[in-house]
XYZ file of C-alpha atoms in Angstrom:
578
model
C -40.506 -5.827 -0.805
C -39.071 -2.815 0.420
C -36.611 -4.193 3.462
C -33.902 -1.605 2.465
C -36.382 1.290 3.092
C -37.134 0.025 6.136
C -33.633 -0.312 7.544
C -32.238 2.878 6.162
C -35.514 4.692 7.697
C -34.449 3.337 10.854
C -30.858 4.276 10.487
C -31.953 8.001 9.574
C -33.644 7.909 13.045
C -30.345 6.788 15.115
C -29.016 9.271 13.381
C -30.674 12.143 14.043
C -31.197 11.374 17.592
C -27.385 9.945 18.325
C -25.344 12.592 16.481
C -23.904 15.002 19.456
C -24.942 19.107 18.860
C -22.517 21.124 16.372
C -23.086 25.137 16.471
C -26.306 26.270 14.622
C -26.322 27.591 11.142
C -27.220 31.061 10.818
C -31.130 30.692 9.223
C -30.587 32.036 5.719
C -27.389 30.093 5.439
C -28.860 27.122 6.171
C -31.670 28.014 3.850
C -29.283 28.606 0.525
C -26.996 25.563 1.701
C -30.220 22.951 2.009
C -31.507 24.012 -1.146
C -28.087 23.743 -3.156
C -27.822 20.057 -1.207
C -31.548 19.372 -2.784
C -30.593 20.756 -6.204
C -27.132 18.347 -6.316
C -29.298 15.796 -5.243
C -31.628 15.691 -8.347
C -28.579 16.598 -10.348
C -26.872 13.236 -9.194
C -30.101 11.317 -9.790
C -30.685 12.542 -12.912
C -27.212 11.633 -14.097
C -27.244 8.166 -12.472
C -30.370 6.663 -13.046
C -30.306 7.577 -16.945
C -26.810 6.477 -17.258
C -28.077 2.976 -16.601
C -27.410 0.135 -20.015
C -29.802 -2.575 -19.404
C -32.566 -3.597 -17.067
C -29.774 -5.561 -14.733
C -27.646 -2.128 -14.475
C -30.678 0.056 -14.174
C -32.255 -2.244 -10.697
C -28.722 -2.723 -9.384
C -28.389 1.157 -9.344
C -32.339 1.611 -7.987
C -31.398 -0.680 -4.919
C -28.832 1.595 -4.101
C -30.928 4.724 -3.843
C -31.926 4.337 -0.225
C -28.404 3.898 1.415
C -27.226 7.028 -0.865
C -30.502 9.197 0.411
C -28.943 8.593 4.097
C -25.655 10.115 2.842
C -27.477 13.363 1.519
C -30.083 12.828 5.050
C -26.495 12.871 6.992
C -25.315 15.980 5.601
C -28.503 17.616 7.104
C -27.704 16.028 10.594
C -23.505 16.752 10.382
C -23.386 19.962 8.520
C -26.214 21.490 8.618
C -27.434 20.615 11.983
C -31.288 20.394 10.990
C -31.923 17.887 14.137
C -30.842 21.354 16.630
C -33.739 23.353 15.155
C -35.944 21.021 14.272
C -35.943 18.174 16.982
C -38.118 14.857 17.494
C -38.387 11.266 15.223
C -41.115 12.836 12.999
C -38.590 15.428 11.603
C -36.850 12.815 10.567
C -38.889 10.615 9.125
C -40.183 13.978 6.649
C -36.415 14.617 5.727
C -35.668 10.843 4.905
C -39.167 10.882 2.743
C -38.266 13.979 0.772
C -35.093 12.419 -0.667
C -36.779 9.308 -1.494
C -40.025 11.043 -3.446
C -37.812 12.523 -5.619
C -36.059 9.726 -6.087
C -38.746 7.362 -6.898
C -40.515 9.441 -9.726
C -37.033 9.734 -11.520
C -36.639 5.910 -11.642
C -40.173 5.898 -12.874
C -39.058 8.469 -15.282
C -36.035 6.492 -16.498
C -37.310 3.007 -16.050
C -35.282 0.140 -18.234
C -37.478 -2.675 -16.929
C -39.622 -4.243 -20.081
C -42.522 -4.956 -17.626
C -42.338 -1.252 -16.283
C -41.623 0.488 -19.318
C -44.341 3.400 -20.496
C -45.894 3.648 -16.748
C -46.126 7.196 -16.027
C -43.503 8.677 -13.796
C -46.590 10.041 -11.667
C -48.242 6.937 -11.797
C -45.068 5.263 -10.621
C -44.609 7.844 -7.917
C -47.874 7.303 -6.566
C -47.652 3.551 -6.828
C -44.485 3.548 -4.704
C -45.961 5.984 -2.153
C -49.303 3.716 -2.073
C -46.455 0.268 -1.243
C -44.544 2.479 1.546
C -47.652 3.866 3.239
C -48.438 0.847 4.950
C -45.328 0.298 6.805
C -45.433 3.876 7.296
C -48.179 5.000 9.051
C -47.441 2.347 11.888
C -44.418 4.549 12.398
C -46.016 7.747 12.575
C -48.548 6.880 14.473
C -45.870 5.234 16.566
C -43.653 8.128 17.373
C -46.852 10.647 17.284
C -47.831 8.335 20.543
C -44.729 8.453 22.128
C -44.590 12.557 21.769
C -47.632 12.352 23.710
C -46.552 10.001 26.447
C -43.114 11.837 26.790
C -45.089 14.970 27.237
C -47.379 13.038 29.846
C -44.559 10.987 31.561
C -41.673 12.897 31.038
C -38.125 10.355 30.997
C -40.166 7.279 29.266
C -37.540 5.114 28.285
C -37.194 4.734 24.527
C -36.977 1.122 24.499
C -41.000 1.449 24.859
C -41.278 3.313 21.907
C -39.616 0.345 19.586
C -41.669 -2.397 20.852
C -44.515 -0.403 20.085
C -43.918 0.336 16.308
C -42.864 -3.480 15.737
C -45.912 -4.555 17.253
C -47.671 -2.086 15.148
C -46.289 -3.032 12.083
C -46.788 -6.269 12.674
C -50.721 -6.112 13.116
C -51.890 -2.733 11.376
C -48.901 -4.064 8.431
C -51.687 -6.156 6.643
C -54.871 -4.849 7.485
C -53.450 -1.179 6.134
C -51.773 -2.973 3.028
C -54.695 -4.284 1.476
C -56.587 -1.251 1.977
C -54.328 1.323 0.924
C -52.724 -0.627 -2.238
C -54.674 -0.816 -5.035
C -56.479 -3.955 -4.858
C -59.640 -6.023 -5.636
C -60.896 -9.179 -5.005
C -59.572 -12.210 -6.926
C -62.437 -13.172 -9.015
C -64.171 -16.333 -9.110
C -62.920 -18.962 -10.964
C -61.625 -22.194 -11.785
C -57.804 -21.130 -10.700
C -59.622 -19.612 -7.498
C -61.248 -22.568 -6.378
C -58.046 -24.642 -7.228
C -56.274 -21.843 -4.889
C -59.023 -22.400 -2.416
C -58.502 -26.131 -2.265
C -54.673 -26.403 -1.981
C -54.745 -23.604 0.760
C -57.328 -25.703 3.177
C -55.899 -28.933 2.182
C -52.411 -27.681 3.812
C -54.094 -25.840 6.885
C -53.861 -22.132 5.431
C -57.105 -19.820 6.338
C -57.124 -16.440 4.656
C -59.153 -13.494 5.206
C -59.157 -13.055 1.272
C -57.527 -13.169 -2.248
C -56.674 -9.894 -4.203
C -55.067 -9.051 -7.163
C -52.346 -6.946 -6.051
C -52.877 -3.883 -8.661
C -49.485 -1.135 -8.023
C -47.662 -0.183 -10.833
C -50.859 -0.814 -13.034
C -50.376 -4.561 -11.981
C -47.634 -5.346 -14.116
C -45.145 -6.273 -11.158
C -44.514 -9.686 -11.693
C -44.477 -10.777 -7.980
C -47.242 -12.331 -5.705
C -47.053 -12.772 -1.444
C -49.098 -13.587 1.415
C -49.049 -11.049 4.060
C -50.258 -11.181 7.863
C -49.152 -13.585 10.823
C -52.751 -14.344 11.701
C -55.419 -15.934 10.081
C -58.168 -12.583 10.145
C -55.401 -10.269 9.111
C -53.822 -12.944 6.171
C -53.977 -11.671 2.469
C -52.796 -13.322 -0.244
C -51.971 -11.077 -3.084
C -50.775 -11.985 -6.958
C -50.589 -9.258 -9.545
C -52.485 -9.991 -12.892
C -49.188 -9.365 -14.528
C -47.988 -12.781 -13.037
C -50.921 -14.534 -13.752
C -50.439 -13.267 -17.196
C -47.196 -15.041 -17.683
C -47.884 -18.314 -15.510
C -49.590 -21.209 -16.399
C -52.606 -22.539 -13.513
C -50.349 -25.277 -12.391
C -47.276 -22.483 -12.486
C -49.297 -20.080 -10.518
C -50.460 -22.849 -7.827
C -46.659 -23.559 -7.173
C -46.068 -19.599 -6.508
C -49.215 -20.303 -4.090
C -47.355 -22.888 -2.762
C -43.725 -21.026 -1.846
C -45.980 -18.345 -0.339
C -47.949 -20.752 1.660
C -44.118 -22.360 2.845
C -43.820 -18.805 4.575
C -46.960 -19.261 6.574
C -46.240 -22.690 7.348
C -42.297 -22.484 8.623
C -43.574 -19.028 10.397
C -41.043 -17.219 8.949
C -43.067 -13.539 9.908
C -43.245 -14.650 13.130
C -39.121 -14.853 13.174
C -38.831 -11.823 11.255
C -40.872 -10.223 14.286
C -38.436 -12.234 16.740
C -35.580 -11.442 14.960
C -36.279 -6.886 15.284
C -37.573 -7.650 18.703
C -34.558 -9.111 19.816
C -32.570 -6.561 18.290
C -34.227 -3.518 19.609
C -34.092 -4.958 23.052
C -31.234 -5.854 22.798
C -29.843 -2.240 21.687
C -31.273 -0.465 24.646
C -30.326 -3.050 27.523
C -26.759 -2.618 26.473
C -26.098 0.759 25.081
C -25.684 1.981 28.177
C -23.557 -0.641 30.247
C -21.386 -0.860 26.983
C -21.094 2.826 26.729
C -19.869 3.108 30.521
C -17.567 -0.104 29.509
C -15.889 1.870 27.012
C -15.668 5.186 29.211
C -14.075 3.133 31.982
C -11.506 1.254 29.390
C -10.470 4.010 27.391
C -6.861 3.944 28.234
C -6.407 7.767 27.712
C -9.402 9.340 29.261
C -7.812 13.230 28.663
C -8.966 12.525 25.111
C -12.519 12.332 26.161
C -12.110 16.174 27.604
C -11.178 18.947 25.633
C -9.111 22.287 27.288
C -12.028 23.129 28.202
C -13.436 20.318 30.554
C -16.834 19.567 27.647
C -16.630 16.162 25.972
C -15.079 15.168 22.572
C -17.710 15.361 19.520
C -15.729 12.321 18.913
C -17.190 9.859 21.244
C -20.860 10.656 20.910
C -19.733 10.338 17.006
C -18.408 7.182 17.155
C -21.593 5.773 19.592
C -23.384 7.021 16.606
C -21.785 5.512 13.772
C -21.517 2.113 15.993
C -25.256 1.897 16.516
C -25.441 2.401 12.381
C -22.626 -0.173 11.674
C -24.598 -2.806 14.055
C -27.957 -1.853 12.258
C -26.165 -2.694 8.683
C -24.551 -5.871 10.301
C -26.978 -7.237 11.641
C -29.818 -6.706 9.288
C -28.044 -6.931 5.964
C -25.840 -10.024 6.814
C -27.413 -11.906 10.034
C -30.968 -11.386 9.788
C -30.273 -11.326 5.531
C -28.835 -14.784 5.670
C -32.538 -16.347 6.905
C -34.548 -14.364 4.925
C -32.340 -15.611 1.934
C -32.949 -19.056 3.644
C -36.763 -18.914 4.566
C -36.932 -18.065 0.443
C -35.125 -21.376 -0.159
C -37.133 -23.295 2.593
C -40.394 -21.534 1.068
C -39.239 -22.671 -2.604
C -38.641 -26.552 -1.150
C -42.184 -26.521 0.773
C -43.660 -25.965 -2.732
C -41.712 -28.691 -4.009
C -42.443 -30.656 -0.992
C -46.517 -30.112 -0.228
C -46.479 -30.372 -4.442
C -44.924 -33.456 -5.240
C -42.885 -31.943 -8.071
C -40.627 -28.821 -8.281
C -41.514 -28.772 -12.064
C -44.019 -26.063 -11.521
C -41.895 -23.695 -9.475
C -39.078 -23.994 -11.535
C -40.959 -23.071 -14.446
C -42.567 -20.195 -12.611
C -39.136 -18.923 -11.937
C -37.734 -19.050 -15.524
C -40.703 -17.577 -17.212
C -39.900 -14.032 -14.278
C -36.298 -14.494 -15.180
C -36.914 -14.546 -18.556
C -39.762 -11.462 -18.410
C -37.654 -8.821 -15.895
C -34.718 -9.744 -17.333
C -33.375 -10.237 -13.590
C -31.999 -13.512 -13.866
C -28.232 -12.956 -12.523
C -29.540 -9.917 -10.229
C -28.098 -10.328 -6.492
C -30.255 -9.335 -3.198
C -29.276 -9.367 0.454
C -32.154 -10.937 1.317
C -33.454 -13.199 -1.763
C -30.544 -15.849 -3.365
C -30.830 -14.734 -7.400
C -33.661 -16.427 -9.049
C -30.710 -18.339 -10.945
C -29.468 -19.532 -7.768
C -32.984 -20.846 -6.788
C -33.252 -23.005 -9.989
C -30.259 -24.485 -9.072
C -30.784 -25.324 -5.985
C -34.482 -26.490 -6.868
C -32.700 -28.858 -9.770
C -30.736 -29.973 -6.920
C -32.833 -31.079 -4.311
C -34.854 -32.510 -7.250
C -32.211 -35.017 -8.124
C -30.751 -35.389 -3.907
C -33.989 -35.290 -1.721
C -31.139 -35.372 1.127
C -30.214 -31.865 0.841
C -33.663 -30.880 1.663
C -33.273 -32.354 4.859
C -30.066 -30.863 5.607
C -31.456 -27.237 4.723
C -34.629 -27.650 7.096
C -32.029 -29.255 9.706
C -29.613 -26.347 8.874
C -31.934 -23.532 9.926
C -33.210 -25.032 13.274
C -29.937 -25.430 14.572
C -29.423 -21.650 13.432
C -32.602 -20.565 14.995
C -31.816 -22.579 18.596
C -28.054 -21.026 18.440
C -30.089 -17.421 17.773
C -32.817 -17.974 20.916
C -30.116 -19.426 23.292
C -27.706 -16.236 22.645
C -30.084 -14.246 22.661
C -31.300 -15.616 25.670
C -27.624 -15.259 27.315
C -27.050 -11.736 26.112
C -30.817 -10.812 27.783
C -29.518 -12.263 31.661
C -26.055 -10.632 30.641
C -27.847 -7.379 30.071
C -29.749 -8.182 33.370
C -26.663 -9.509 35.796
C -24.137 -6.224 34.345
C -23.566 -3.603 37.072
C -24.346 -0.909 35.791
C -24.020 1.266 38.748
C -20.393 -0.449 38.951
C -19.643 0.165 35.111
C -21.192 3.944 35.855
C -18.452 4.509 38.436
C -15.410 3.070 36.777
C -16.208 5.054 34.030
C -16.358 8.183 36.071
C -13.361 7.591 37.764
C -11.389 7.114 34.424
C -12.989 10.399 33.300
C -11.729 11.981 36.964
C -8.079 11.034 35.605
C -8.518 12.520 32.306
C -9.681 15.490 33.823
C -6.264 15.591 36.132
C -4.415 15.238 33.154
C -5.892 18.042 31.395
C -5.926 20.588 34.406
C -2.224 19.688 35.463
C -1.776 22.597 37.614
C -5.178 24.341 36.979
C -7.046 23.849 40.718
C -10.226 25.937 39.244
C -10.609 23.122 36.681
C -10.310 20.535 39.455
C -12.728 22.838 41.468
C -14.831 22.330 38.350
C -15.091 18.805 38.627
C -15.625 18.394 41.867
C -18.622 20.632 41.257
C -19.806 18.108 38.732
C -19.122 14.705 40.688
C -21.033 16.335 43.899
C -24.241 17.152 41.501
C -24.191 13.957 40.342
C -24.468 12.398 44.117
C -20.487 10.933 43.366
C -19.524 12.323 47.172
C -16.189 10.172 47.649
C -14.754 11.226 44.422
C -15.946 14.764 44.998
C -14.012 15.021 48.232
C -11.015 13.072 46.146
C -10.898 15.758 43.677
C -11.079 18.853 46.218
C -8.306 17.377 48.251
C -6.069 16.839 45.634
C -7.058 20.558 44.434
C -6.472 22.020 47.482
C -2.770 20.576 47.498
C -1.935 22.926 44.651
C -3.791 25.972 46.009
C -4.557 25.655 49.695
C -6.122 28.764 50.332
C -8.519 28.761 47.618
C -11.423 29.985 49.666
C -14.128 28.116 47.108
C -12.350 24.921 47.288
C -12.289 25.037 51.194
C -15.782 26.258 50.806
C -16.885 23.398 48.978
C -15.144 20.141 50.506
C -16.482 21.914 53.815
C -19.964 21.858 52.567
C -19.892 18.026 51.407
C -18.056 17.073 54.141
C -21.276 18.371 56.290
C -24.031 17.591 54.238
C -23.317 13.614 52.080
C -25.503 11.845 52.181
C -23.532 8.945 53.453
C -22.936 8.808 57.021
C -19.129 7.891 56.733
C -18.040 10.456 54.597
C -19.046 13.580 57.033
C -16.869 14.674 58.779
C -17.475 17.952 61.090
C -14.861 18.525 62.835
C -12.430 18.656 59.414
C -15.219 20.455 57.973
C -15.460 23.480 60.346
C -11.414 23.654 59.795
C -11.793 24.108 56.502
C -14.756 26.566 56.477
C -12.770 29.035 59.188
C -10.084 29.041 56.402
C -12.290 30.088 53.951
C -14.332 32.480 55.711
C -10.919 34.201 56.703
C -10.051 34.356 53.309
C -13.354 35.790 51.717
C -16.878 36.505 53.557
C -19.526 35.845 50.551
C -22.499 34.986 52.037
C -21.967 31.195 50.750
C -18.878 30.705 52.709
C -20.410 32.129 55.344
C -23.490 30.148 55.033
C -21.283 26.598 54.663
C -19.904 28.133 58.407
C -22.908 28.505 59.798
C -23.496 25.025 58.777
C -20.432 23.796 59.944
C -20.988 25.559 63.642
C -24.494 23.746 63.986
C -23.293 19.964 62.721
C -20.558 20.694 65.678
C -23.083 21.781 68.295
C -22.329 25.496 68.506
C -26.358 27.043 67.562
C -24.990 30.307 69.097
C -22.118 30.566 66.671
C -24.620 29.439 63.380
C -26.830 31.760 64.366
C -24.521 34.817 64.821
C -22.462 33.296 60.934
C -26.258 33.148 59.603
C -27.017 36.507 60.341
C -23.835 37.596 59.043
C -24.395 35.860 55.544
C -28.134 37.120 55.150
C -26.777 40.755 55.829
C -24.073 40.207 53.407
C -26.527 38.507 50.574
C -28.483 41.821 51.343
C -26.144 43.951 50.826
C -25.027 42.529 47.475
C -28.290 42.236 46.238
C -28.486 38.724 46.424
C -32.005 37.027 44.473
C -32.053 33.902 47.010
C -32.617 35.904 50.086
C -35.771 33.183 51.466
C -32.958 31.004 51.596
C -30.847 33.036 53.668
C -33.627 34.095 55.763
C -34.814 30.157 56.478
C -31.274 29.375 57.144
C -31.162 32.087 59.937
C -34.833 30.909 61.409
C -33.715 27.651 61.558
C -29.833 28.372 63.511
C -31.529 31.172 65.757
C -34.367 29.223 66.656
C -31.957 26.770 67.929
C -29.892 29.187 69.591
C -32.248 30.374 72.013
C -33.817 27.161 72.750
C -30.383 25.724 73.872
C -29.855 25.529 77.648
């Protein structure tokens, strides 16, 4: 129904999250250069929707209006930089929306469809606002959650907030539908109770029967909608009921009861699920994969010592590529198969695929979509085809149903093995190859440059990485040896890791004379101190103590408390030794 919305809403919000931080647009530049962006964009869809021939041309070209709203929605994100001053999913969720409302009323503006014709461009608008809204709200109300919880419980992981909107969808989907579409009750009657009849006769409860009423009902389409029985609609439109004969609109029944009966929601569910889990379980441990691999890691660094745009770019554009993949050719190939199982379960619970058939002309023939393609519906050409075929060679309706449950085992088991995959990896192991390769890209780039060296030693020791810390000061220290912050520093970790086997005292009060010789801030002298009382010398830490509170002091220094504990604690020692 509206499956590319969907996807492309979800690849706005990678987007705007993944892409890495450019430099911020001075406020009234951005201001004239979003406004031109929104003016070529109603230029362009002006000039390509009314450029459209036929009915064929003109639905072809409205398909495409999502995927080219995310190319004017990335030109916010890349150029303009809108996620920087704006940040958080609900931004982008507004931005996506504003390029599709425009886009909408123009195609009801310059509509080619004969069953569409002379609605209203307002009336269109609305009636494609009132079909989103549904699948929507779950979203917003989604991410609105998560805000709060983030702001509760700061570092929530996002792979709780994905779960959440899927499972919202998937039971406020129905429920909101019916409500929020223009619907009313299917009124009694004979084709009702015929309706009625087949439903219970093949095991179907639903919680009612509208006539699905958007686009003044003239939408030739009917579907059932909910995965449980209190929450199941089935909607037709009156325009189909128009066209179709009873026993024509009792086969339509019948595909959309196949749905319900092969559980195809419940895969569609299964088949997001898996995907979002799947996302977040290995983003990272591929993403440390790739840092460790990357045969030349002084490509990651600029002069600088910052990170490439270029990486976060690509991790961007990868988790895009894998959303297209995966929902427009895996996950399109069964829905384009559920549609053929649901056509052969009407055949099939029928008796006959006369009726079906029939019902599939007469739309062809109507919306002038015969030959029209879909990612994730075969054309209604290719249906009659098929259905004429497994008319005359019942075989090959065994061979589709057998078909899709050896695709659907082959899905759960490698989806299973990618889940204890995710689960076995090392991440802490990935984490550290990765930051090694980055250690050597960082040599590479500082060549002879200790104080970049310096620099990443620095980084490694904040980030608990002590070995490679100490690796890095060494072989800084090679090229200037009596660099008094480098002796400063490998003194200080080799006093205070937090691994036992790394410390190293002795070395460590060495290297903090040297430095103390060379300059006396109160930091070096501080890391003395330090070293004198980790070698048993409280006399000595107390007198280097005093000496760097005095010098902090004296230099004005805004962390004196810490100065002034330090010199507690080393005196207090002092004059309790024997």
């Amino acid at each position: 129904m509206f499956y590319d919305e969907i996807i492309y809403l979800f690849l706005a919000l990678i987007l705007w999250e993944g892409w890495p931080k450019a430099p911020v647009l001075p406020l009234g530049l951005l201001g004239f250069l979003f406004l031109a962006k929104d003016l070529l964009w109603l230029l362009f869809l002006h000039r390509y929707l009314s450029g459209a021939r036929d009915s064929l041309s003109f639905t072809l070209r409205q398909q495409k209006l999502p995927r080219l709203a995310l190319i004017f929605f990335f030109l916010d994100i890349a150029l303009l930089g809108l996620p920087q001053r704006l940040p958080g999913d609900l931004w982008a969720l507004l931005f996506y929306l504003h390029y599709l409302l425009p886009a909408w009323y123009l195609v009801g503006r310059y509509e080619k469809r004969a069953y569409l014709e002379g609605l209203p461009p307002g009336k269109y608008l609305l009636s494609q606002v009132r079909l989103f809204l549904p699948a929507l709200l779950p979203w917003f109300l989604a991410l609105a959650g998560f805000e709060v919880l983030e702001a509760l419980w700061p570092g929530l992981p996002d792979y709780v907030l994905w779960p959440a909107i899927l499972g919202l969808l998937v039971l406020l989907f129905p429920y909101l539908a019916v409500r929020i579409w223009p619907t009313r009750p299917f009124p009694a009657s004979h084709l009702r109770h015929r309706i009625e009849d087949y439903l219970r006769t093949q095991g179907i409860r639903v919680g009612e029967i509208f006539l699905w009423l958007p686009f003044g009902g003239r939408v030739l389409t009917a579907g059932i909608l909910g995965a449980f029985p209190p929450f199941r609609y089935l909607l037709i439109s009156p325009a189909l009921l128009a066209a179709l004969e009873e026993d024509e609109v009792l086969s339509v029944v019948a595909h959309e009861a196949g749905h319900v009966k092969r559980h195809h929601l419940l895969w569609l569910f299964l088949f997001l699920a898996v995907f979002v889990v799947l996302i977040y379980g290995m983003l990272e441990p591929f993403w440390f994969l790739f840092l460790a691999l990357f045969p030349r890691p002084e490509w990651l660094l600029n002069q600088e010592f910052r990170p490439q745009l270029w990486p976060e770019i690509l991790l961007a554009l990868s988790l895009a590529a894998a959303v297209i993949l995966y929902f427009r050719y895996f996950v399109g190939y069964f829905l384009r198969n559920f549609e053929r199982q649901a056509d052969l379960y009407a055949l099939e619970s029928l008796g006959s695929a006369r009726g079906i058939i029939s019902s599939l002309e007469k739309i062809a023939a109507l919306s002038g979509l015969r030959q029209a393609p879909s990612w994730h519906h075969y054309s209604l050409a290719e249906r009659i085809a098929f259905l004429y075929e497994a008319s005359r060679h019942p075989e090959l309706i065994r061979r589709h149903h057998q078909n899709l449950r050896r695709l659907k085992f082959l899905f759960l088991a490698t989806a299973i093995f990618l889940f204890s995959g995710t689960f076995l990896l090392n991440r802490g192991s990935l984490q550290k190859k990765a930051l090694a390769n980055l250690v050597r890209g960082v040599e590479t780039r500082a060549e002879n440059n200790p104080a970049l060296l310096r620099a990443l030693g620095d980084y490694l020791l904040s980030h608990h990485q002590e070995k490679l810390a100490i690796e890095v000061y060494s072989r800084a220290l090679r090229k200037a040896p009596e660099d008094p912050w480098l002796l400063n520093n490998l003194a200080w970790v080799l006093l205070t890791a937090r691994d036992p086997e790394v410390r190293n005292p002795v070395l460590a009060l060495k290297l903090a004379r040297r430095a103390a010789r060379h300059l006396g801030a109160p930091e070096i002298l501080d890391t003395l101190a330090e070293a004198y009382f980790r070698n048993r010398k409280p006399e000595e830490a107390c007198f280097w103590a005093s000496e760097a509170l005095e010098r902090a002091r004296s230099r004005a220094k805004k962390n004196l408390s810490y100065y002034q504990k330090r010199r507690r604690k080393f005196c207090s020692h002092a004059s309790s030794s024997p």
